[in-house]
Amino acid sequence: MTMIQCISPIDGSVYAERPAMSLEAATEAVARARKAQKAWARRPLEDRVQLVLKGVARLNEMADEVVPELAHMMGRPVRYGGEYKGFNERSNYVAAIAANSLAPLVVEASDSFERRIEREPHGVVFVIAPWNYPYMTAINTIAPALMAGNTVVIKHATQTLLVGERMVRAFVEAGVPDDVFINLFLDHQTTSALIAAGNFNFINFTGSVEGGRSIERAAAGTFAGLGLELGGKDPGYVMEDADLEAAVDTLMDGATYNSGQCCCGIERIYVHESLYDAFVEKSVAWVSNYKLGNPLDAETTLGPMANKRFAKVVREQIADAVSKGAKALVDPKLFPADDGGAYIMPQILVNVDHSMAFMKDETFGPAVGIMKVKSDDEALGLMNDSPYGLTASLWTQDPERAARIGREIETGTVFMNRADYLDPALCWTGVKETGKGGSLSVLGFQNLTRPKSYHLKKVTK
């Protein structure tokens, strides 16, 4: 029997393990979810919404277990209290808009005809969730999918092995019927085989670009809908009229929080030449205040990366950039806990350019490069010089200027004077190799349902 193991970044020990399900057992479990879907969809919408919210509330009651569990599995310091703020905000928002988002579009309601478009659930939705924000990324799809009348199968990343199991436990304890929301422990081969066999009507995957390509290949010919959020290299652009203190505070937090392991984290920053020196100086001071250490320690503000192999990528990118002329500004002596493994200090590089992998490839760690620019056109060209496009963060006092530049950026979301935030009222989406589809907002409900048209001609005497 194959065991799936979560290796804790705290000390490299096996924190949790579960047996991988066989293809036969997994297929039977998904079949039960499909059988349960029709009865779930027939329940009143408000009942489904309230049961989902009760599941969310039950998970909140588990905070004393969830928060240290996350620290053990992926290294986030316990001082941050898990992911409850965003998890609750997103759940509550989609609950508030569910009725309007799923309401029929009435074209005609006359004595002669009823013509309308209704939203119908896809059926069984498969959520393949990532480890970096294991609860918030998963709930983006789980909550609206269940509310819309789908059943949901979750397969969580190995690094956060227990999250799917815990979420299902919370929702079932809150009253969500058995088989409506289920967790599976799967290896890659079984996951691909389940998809290729047409077991799912919609698949949501958050992860690497190569992972997304694997999902597309497995789903080829099944006609299942796909939502893919993949790689990122999100830029920030600080203009000459920016609020310097606010820009430093938000962009440095966006670059380093969660050890830089954020889908929409800031990975490269372009600063107008008039503010460049001051921005760099203040940024180095800001980042230097972190305390790197054991995430179970309440004093720790920066934990280890989720796995030492992720930290290895960051170190290799930094070393390559430095060998090509970049300069690292954060003093290693301030971070004695950096052990060359999963514990990695934050870093800021200058004298960087786009010939370096550090400024082009996804880093996904607590390191950021800063470049000086002379104009909006130069910054725009650099921001678009990327295979990715999830968010871009613009810093200026001029909303019209931000909107004008934003229209030219190849990205899913344009921020002005903020970064690294997912607004549940807006569609979370990406372009280029960041993926396709979109979650949350009214459009998220549309992606998790299909249109069904009714053209009813009334009998006339």
PDB file of N, CA and C in Angstrom, residues 357-419:
ATOM      1  N   ALA A 357      16.847  34.901 -14.328  1.00  0.00           N
ATOM      2  CA  ALA A 357      15.679  34.066 -14.007  1.00  0.00           C
ATOM      3  C   ALA A 357      14.922  34.630 -12.818  1.00  0.00           C
ATOM      4  N   PHE A 358      15.632  35.279 -11.901  1.00  0.00           N
ATOM      5  CA  PHE A 358      15.020  35.836 -10.706  1.00  0.00           C
ATOM      6  C   PHE A 358      13.942  36.863 -11.036  1.00  0.00           C
ATOM      7  N   MET A 359      14.061  37.530 -12.178  1.00  0.00           N
ATOM      8  CA  MET A 359      13.082  38.543 -12.573  1.00  0.00           C
ATOM      9  C   MET A 359      12.092  38.038 -13.613  1.00  0.00           C
ATOM     10  N   LYS A 360      12.241  36.791 -14.061  1.00  0.00           N
ATOM     11  CA  LYS A 360      11.344  36.263 -15.086  1.00  0.00           C
ATOM     12  C   LYS A 360      10.589  35.017 -14.622  1.00  0.00           C
ATOM     13  N   ASP A 361      11.265  34.129 -13.910  1.00  0.00           N
ATOM     14  CA  ASP A 361      10.650  32.879 -13.461  1.00  0.00           C
ATOM     15  C   ASP A 361       9.980  33.066 -12.105  1.00  0.00           C
ATOM     16  N   GLU A 362       8.991  32.249 -11.829  1.00  0.00           N
ATOM     17  CA  GLU A 362       8.344  32.318 -10.530  1.00  0.00           C
ATOM     18  C   GLU A 362       9.338  31.937  -9.435  1.00  0.00           C
ATOM     19  N   THR A 363       9.407  32.776  -8.400  1.00  0.00           N
ATOM     20  CA  THR A 363      10.302  32.532  -7.271  1.00  0.00           C
ATOM     21  C   THR A 363       9.556  31.867  -6.128  1.00  0.00           C
ATOM     22  N   PHE A 364       8.415  32.415  -5.756  1.00  0.00           N
ATOM     23  CA  PHE A 364       7.541  31.858  -4.726  1.00  0.00           C
ATOM     24  C   PHE A 364       8.269  31.707  -3.393  1.00  0.00           C
ATOM     25  N   GLY A 365       9.021  32.739  -3.054  1.00  0.00           N
ATOM     26  CA  GLY A 365       9.735  32.753  -1.796  1.00  0.00           C
ATOM     27  C   GLY A 365       9.918  34.177  -1.314  1.00  0.00           C
ATOM     28  N   PRO A 366      10.536  34.374  -0.142  1.00  0.00           N
ATOM     29  CA  PRO A 366      10.625  35.710   0.467  1.00  0.00           C
ATOM     30  C   PRO A 366      11.756  36.561  -0.107  1.00  0.00           C
ATOM     31  N   ALA A 367      11.734  36.747  -1.410  1.00  0.00           N
ATOM     32  CA  ALA A 367      12.777  37.523  -2.077  1.00  0.00           C
ATOM     33  C   ALA A 367      12.160  38.306  -3.220  1.00  0.00           C
ATOM     34  N   VAL A 368      12.646  39.539  -3.415  1.00  0.00           N
ATOM     35  CA  VAL A 368      12.068  40.401  -4.442  1.00  0.00           C
ATOM     36  C   VAL A 368      13.159  41.245  -5.074  1.00  0.00           C
ATOM     37  N   GLY A 369      13.014  41.505  -6.358  1.00  0.00           N
ATOM     38  CA  GLY A 369      13.948  42.369  -7.073  1.00  0.00           C
ATOM     39  C   GLY A 369      13.335  43.737  -7.316  1.00  0.00           C
ATOM     40  N   ILE A 370      14.158  44.770  -7.248  1.00  0.00           N
ATOM     41  CA  ILE A 370      13.697  46.149  -7.439  1.00  0.00           C
ATOM     42  C   ILE A 370      14.509  46.789  -8.557  1.00  0.00           C
ATOM     43  N   MET A 371      13.808  47.351  -9.545  1.00  0.00           N
ATOM     44  CA  MET A 371      14.447  48.017 -10.682  1.00  0.00           C
ATOM     45  C   MET A 371      14.016  49.472 -10.759  1.00  0.00           C
ATOM     46  N   LYS A 372      14.920  50.313 -11.225  1.00  0.00           N
ATOM     47  CA  LYS A 372      14.646  51.739 -11.433  1.00  0.00           C
ATOM     48  C   LYS A 372      14.094  51.947 -12.842  1.00  0.00           C
ATOM     49  N   VAL A 373      13.036  52.777 -12.958  1.00  0.00           N
ATOM     50  CA  VAL A 373      12.469  53.104 -14.271  1.00  0.00           C
ATOM     51  C   VAL A 373      12.301  54.611 -14.408  1.00  0.00           C
ATOM     52  N   LYS A 374      12.215  55.068 -15.654  1.00  0.00           N
ATOM     53  CA  LYS A 374      12.104  56.503 -15.923  1.00  0.00           C
ATOM     54  C   LYS A 374      10.707  56.938 -16.342  1.00  0.00           C
ATOM     55  N   SER A 375       9.878  56.002 -16.774  1.00  0.00           N
ATOM     56  CA  SER A 375       8.577  56.397 -17.329  1.00  0.00           C
ATOM     57  C   SER A 375       7.558  55.289 -17.203  1.00  0.00           C
ATOM     58  N   ASP A 376       6.286  55.659 -17.414  1.00  0.00           N
ATOM     59  CA  ASP A 376       5.208  54.674 -17.426  1.00  0.00           C
ATOM     60  C   ASP A 376       5.415  53.657 -18.537  1.00  0.00           C
ATOM     61  N   ASP A 377       5.851  54.122 -19.688  1.00  0.00           N
ATOM     62  CA  ASP A 377       6.040  53.213 -20.818  1.00  0.00           C
ATOM     63  C   ASP A 377       7.101  52.160 -20.506  1.00  0.00           C
ATOM     64  N   GLU A 378       8.189  52.595 -19.861  1.00  0.00           N
ATOM     65  CA  GLU A 378       9.240  51.638 -19.518  1.00  0.00           C
ATOM     66  C   GLU A 378       8.706  50.626 -18.509  1.00  0.00           C
ATOM     67  N   ALA A 379       7.997  51.103 -17.486  1.00  0.00           N
ATOM     68  CA  ALA A 379       7.442  50.202 -16.473  1.00  0.00           C
ATOM     69  C   ALA A 379       6.436  49.235 -17.094  1.00  0.00           C
ATOM     70  N   LEU A 380       5.597  49.746 -17.990  1.00  0.00           N
ATOM     71  CA  LEU A 380       4.585  48.911 -18.624  1.00  0.00           C
ATOM     72  C   LEU A 380       5.227  47.797 -19.438  1.00  0.00           C
ATOM     73  N   GLY A 381       6.268  48.127 -20.190  1.00  0.00           N
ATOM     74  CA  GLY A 381       6.958  47.111 -20.969  1.00  0.00           C
ATOM     75  C   GLY A 381       7.550  46.020 -20.093  1.00  0.00           C
ATOM     76  N   LEU A 382       8.112  46.421 -18.964  1.00  0.00           N
ATOM     77  CA  LEU A 382       8.693  45.441 -18.044  1.00  0.00           C
ATOM     78  C   LEU A 382       7.618  44.609 -17.362  1.00  0.00           C
ATOM     79  N   MET A 383       6.521  45.234 -16.961  1.00  0.00           N
ATOM     80  CA  MET A 383       5.451  44.476 -16.316  1.00  0.00           C
ATOM     81  C   MET A 383       4.883  43.417 -17.247  1.00  0.00           C
ATOM     82  N   ASN A 384       4.777  43.744 -18.537  1.00  0.00           N
ATOM     83  CA  ASN A 384       4.220  42.796 -19.496  1.00  0.00           C
ATOM     84  C   ASN A 384       5.241  41.781 -19.998  1.00  0.00           C
ATOM     85  N   ASP A 385       6.509  41.973 -19.654  1.00  0.00           N
ATOM     86  CA  ASP A 385       7.561  41.062 -20.086  1.00  0.00           C
ATOM     87  C   ASP A 385       7.602  39.854 -19.159  1.00  0.00           C
ATOM     88  N   SER A 386       6.546  39.051 -19.237  1.00  0.00           N
ATOM     89  CA  SER A 386       6.391  37.904 -18.345  1.00  0.00           C
ATOM     90  C   SER A 386       5.425  36.914 -18.981  1.00  0.00           C
ATOM     91  N   PRO A 387       5.649  35.619 -18.756  1.00  0.00           N
ATOM     92  CA  PRO A 387       4.683  34.632 -19.255  1.00  0.00           C
ATOM     93  C   PRO A 387       3.442  34.524 -18.384  1.00  0.00           C
ATOM     94  N   TYR A 388       3.418  35.285 -17.267  1.00  0.00           N
ATOM     95  CA  TYR A 388       2.325  35.176 -16.302  1.00  0.00           C
ATOM     96  C   TYR A 388       1.504  36.460 -16.240  1.00  0.00           C
ATOM     97  N   GLY A 389       0.328  36.362 -15.605  1.00  0.00           N
ATOM     98  CA  GLY A 389      -0.496  37.549 -15.402  1.00  0.00           C
ATOM     99  C   GLY A 389      -1.640  37.292 -14.435  1.00  0.00           C
ATOM    100  N   LEU A 390      -1.377  37.469 -13.132  1.00  0.00           N
ATOM    101  CA  LEU A 390      -2.441  37.322 -12.139  1.00  0.00           C
ATOM    102  C   LEU A 390      -2.860  38.693 -11.611  1.00  0.00           C
ATOM    103  N   THR A 391      -1.937  39.426 -10.955  1.00  0.00           N
ATOM    104  CA  THR A 391      -2.240  40.781 -10.496  1.00  0.00           C
ATOM    105  C   THR A 391      -1.082  41.712 -10.793  1.00  0.00           C
ATOM    106  N   ALA A 392      -1.377  43.012 -10.776  1.00  0.00           N
ATOM    107  CA  ALA A 392      -0.359  44.055 -10.863  1.00  0.00           C
ATOM    108  C   ALA A 392      -0.752  45.150  -9.882  1.00  0.00           C
ATOM    109  N   SER A 393       0.241  45.690  -9.182  1.00  0.00           N
ATOM    110  CA  SER A 393      -0.006  46.686  -8.136  1.00  0.00           C
ATOM    111  C   SER A 393       0.582  48.029  -8.543  1.00  0.00           C
ATOM    112  N   LEU A 394      -0.286  49.029  -8.719  1.00  0.00           N
ATOM    113  CA  LEU A 394       0.127  50.358  -9.173  1.00  0.00           C
ATOM    114  C   LEU A 394       0.019  51.354  -8.032  1.00  0.00           C
ATOM    115  N   TRP A 395       1.046  52.175  -7.870  1.00  0.00           N
ATOM    116  CA  TRP A 395       1.100  53.134  -6.759  1.00  0.00           C
ATOM    117  C   TRP A 395       1.177  54.546  -7.283  1.00  0.00           C
ATOM    118  N   THR A 396       0.074  55.278  -7.102  1.00  0.00           N
ATOM    119  CA  THR A 396      -0.042  56.643  -7.595  1.00  0.00           C
ATOM    120  C   THR A 396      -1.211  57.325  -6.891  1.00  0.00           C
ATOM    121  N   GLN A 397      -1.250  58.645  -6.957  1.00  0.00           N
ATOM    122  CA  GLN A 397      -2.381  59.413  -6.430  1.00  0.00           C
ATOM    123  C   GLN A 397      -3.452  59.648  -7.494  1.00  0.00           C
ATOM    124  N   ASP A 398      -3.211  59.161  -8.713  1.00  0.00           N
ATOM    125  CA  ASP A 398      -4.051  59.485  -9.860  1.00  0.00           C
ATOM    126  C   ASP A 398      -4.805  58.245 -10.357  1.00  0.00           C
ATOM    127  N   PRO A 399      -6.092  58.097  -9.997  1.00  0.00           N
ATOM    128  CA  PRO A 399      -6.846  56.917 -10.435  1.00  0.00           C
ATOM    129  C   PRO A 399      -6.960  56.800 -11.957  1.00  0.00           C
ATOM    130  N   GLU A 400      -7.076  57.933 -12.644  1.00  0.00           N
ATOM    131  CA  GLU A 400      -7.195  57.874 -14.103  1.00  0.00           C
ATOM    132  C   GLU A 400      -5.914  57.336 -14.729  1.00  0.00           C
ATOM    133  N   ARG A 401      -4.784  57.757 -14.178  1.00  0.00           N
ATOM    134  CA  ARG A 401      -3.500  57.258 -14.673  1.00  0.00           C
ATOM    135  C   ARG A 401      -3.381  55.756 -14.411  1.00  0.00           C
ATOM    136  N   ALA A 402      -3.780  55.338 -13.214  1.00  0.00           N
ATOM    137  CA  ALA A 402      -3.728  53.921 -12.889  1.00  0.00           C
ATOM    138  C   ALA A 402      -4.626  53.103 -13.815  1.00  0.00           C
ATOM    139  N   ALA A 403      -5.825  53.616 -14.083  1.00  0.00           N
ATOM    140  CA  ALA A 403      -6.750  52.908 -14.969  1.00  0.00           C
ATOM    141  C   ALA A 403      -6.196  52.846 -16.395  1.00  0.00           C
ATOM    142  N   ARG A 404      -5.592  53.946 -16.829  1.00  0.00           N
ATOM    143  CA  ARG A 404      -5.027  53.984 -18.186  1.00  0.00           C
ATOM    144  C   ARG A 404      -3.896  52.964 -18.339  1.00  0.00           C
ATOM    145  N   ILE A 405      -2.999  52.929 -17.363  1.00  0.00           N
ATOM    146  CA  ILE A 405      -1.916  51.954 -17.398  1.00  0.00           C
ATOM    147  C   ILE A 405      -2.473  50.552 -17.236  1.00  0.00           C
ATOM    148  N   GLY A 406      -3.443  50.414 -16.328  1.00  0.00           N
ATOM    149  CA  GLY A 406      -4.028  49.110 -16.057  1.00  0.00           C
ATOM    150  C   GLY A 406      -4.634  48.459 -17.282  1.00  0.00           C
ATOM    151  N   ARG A 407      -5.223  49.270 -18.147  1.00  0.00           N
ATOM    152  CA  ARG A 407      -5.825  48.725 -19.356  1.00  0.00           C
ATOM    153  C   ARG A 407      -4.783  48.099 -20.276  1.00  0.00           C
ATOM    154  N   GLU A 408      -3.540  48.508 -20.123  1.00  0.00           N
ATOM    155  CA  GLU A 408      -2.475  47.997 -20.994  1.00  0.00           C
ATOM    156  C   GLU A 408      -1.704  46.838 -20.371  1.00  0.00           C
ATOM    157  N   ILE A 409      -1.948  46.568 -19.100  1.00  0.00           N
ATOM    158  CA  ILE A 409      -1.219  45.483 -18.443  1.00  0.00           C
ATOM    159  C   ILE A 409      -1.910  44.152 -18.721  1.00  0.00           C
ATOM    160  N   GLU A 410      -1.128  43.155 -19.060  1.00  0.00           N
ATOM    161  CA  GLU A 410      -1.648  41.811 -19.314  1.00  0.00           C
ATOM    162  C   GLU A 410      -1.755  41.081 -17.977  1.00  0.00           C
ATOM    163  N   THR A 411      -2.905  41.217 -17.348  1.00  0.00           N
ATOM    164  CA  THR A 411      -3.090  40.696 -16.002  1.00  0.00           C
ATOM    165  C   THR A 411      -4.558  40.401 -15.741  1.00  0.00           C
ATOM    166  N   GLY A 412      -4.837  39.688 -14.663  1.00  0.00           N
ATOM    167  CA  GLY A 412      -6.218  39.403 -14.297  1.00  0.00           C
ATOM    168  C   GLY A 412      -6.827  40.451 -13.398  1.00  0.00           C
ATOM    169  N   THR A 413      -6.018  41.063 -12.524  1.00  0.00           N
ATOM    170  CA  THR A 413      -6.491  42.084 -11.590  1.00  0.00           C
ATOM    171  C   THR A 413      -5.507  43.243 -11.554  1.00  0.00           C
ATOM    172  N   VAL A 414      -6.029  44.448 -11.579  1.00  0.00           N
ATOM    173  CA  VAL A 414      -5.223  45.656 -11.417  1.00  0.00           C
ATOM    174  C   VAL A 414      -5.539  46.257 -10.053  1.00  0.00           C
ATOM    175  N   PHE A 415      -4.528  46.418  -9.225  1.00  0.00           N
ATOM    176  CA  PHE A 415      -4.658  47.087  -7.937  1.00  0.00           C
ATOM    177  C   PHE A 415      -4.097  48.504  -8.035  1.00  0.00           C
ATOM    178  N   MET A 416      -4.704  49.435  -7.342  1.00  0.00           N
ATOM    179  CA  MET A 416      -4.083  50.734  -7.107  1.00  0.00           C
ATOM    180  C   MET A 416      -3.947  50.929  -5.612  1.00  0.00           C
ATOM    181  N   ASN A 417      -2.738  51.154  -5.168  1.00  0.00           N
ATOM    182  CA  ASN A 417      -2.430  51.433  -3.761  1.00  0.00           C
ATOM    183  C   ASN A 417      -2.823  50.300  -2.823  1.00  0.00           C
ATOM    184  N   ARG A 418      -2.790  49.092  -3.332  1.00  0.00           N
ATOM    185  CA  ARG A 418      -2.869  47.898  -2.506  1.00  0.00           C
ATOM    186  C   ARG A 418      -2.330  46.725  -3.304  1.00  0.00           C
ATOM    187  N   ALA A 419      -2.145  45.600  -2.638  1.00  0.00           N
ATOM    188  CA  ALA A 419      -1.580  44.420  -3.308  1.00  0.00           C
ATOM    189  C   ALA A 419      -1.908  43.182  -2.500  1.00  0.00           C
TER     190      ALA A 419
END
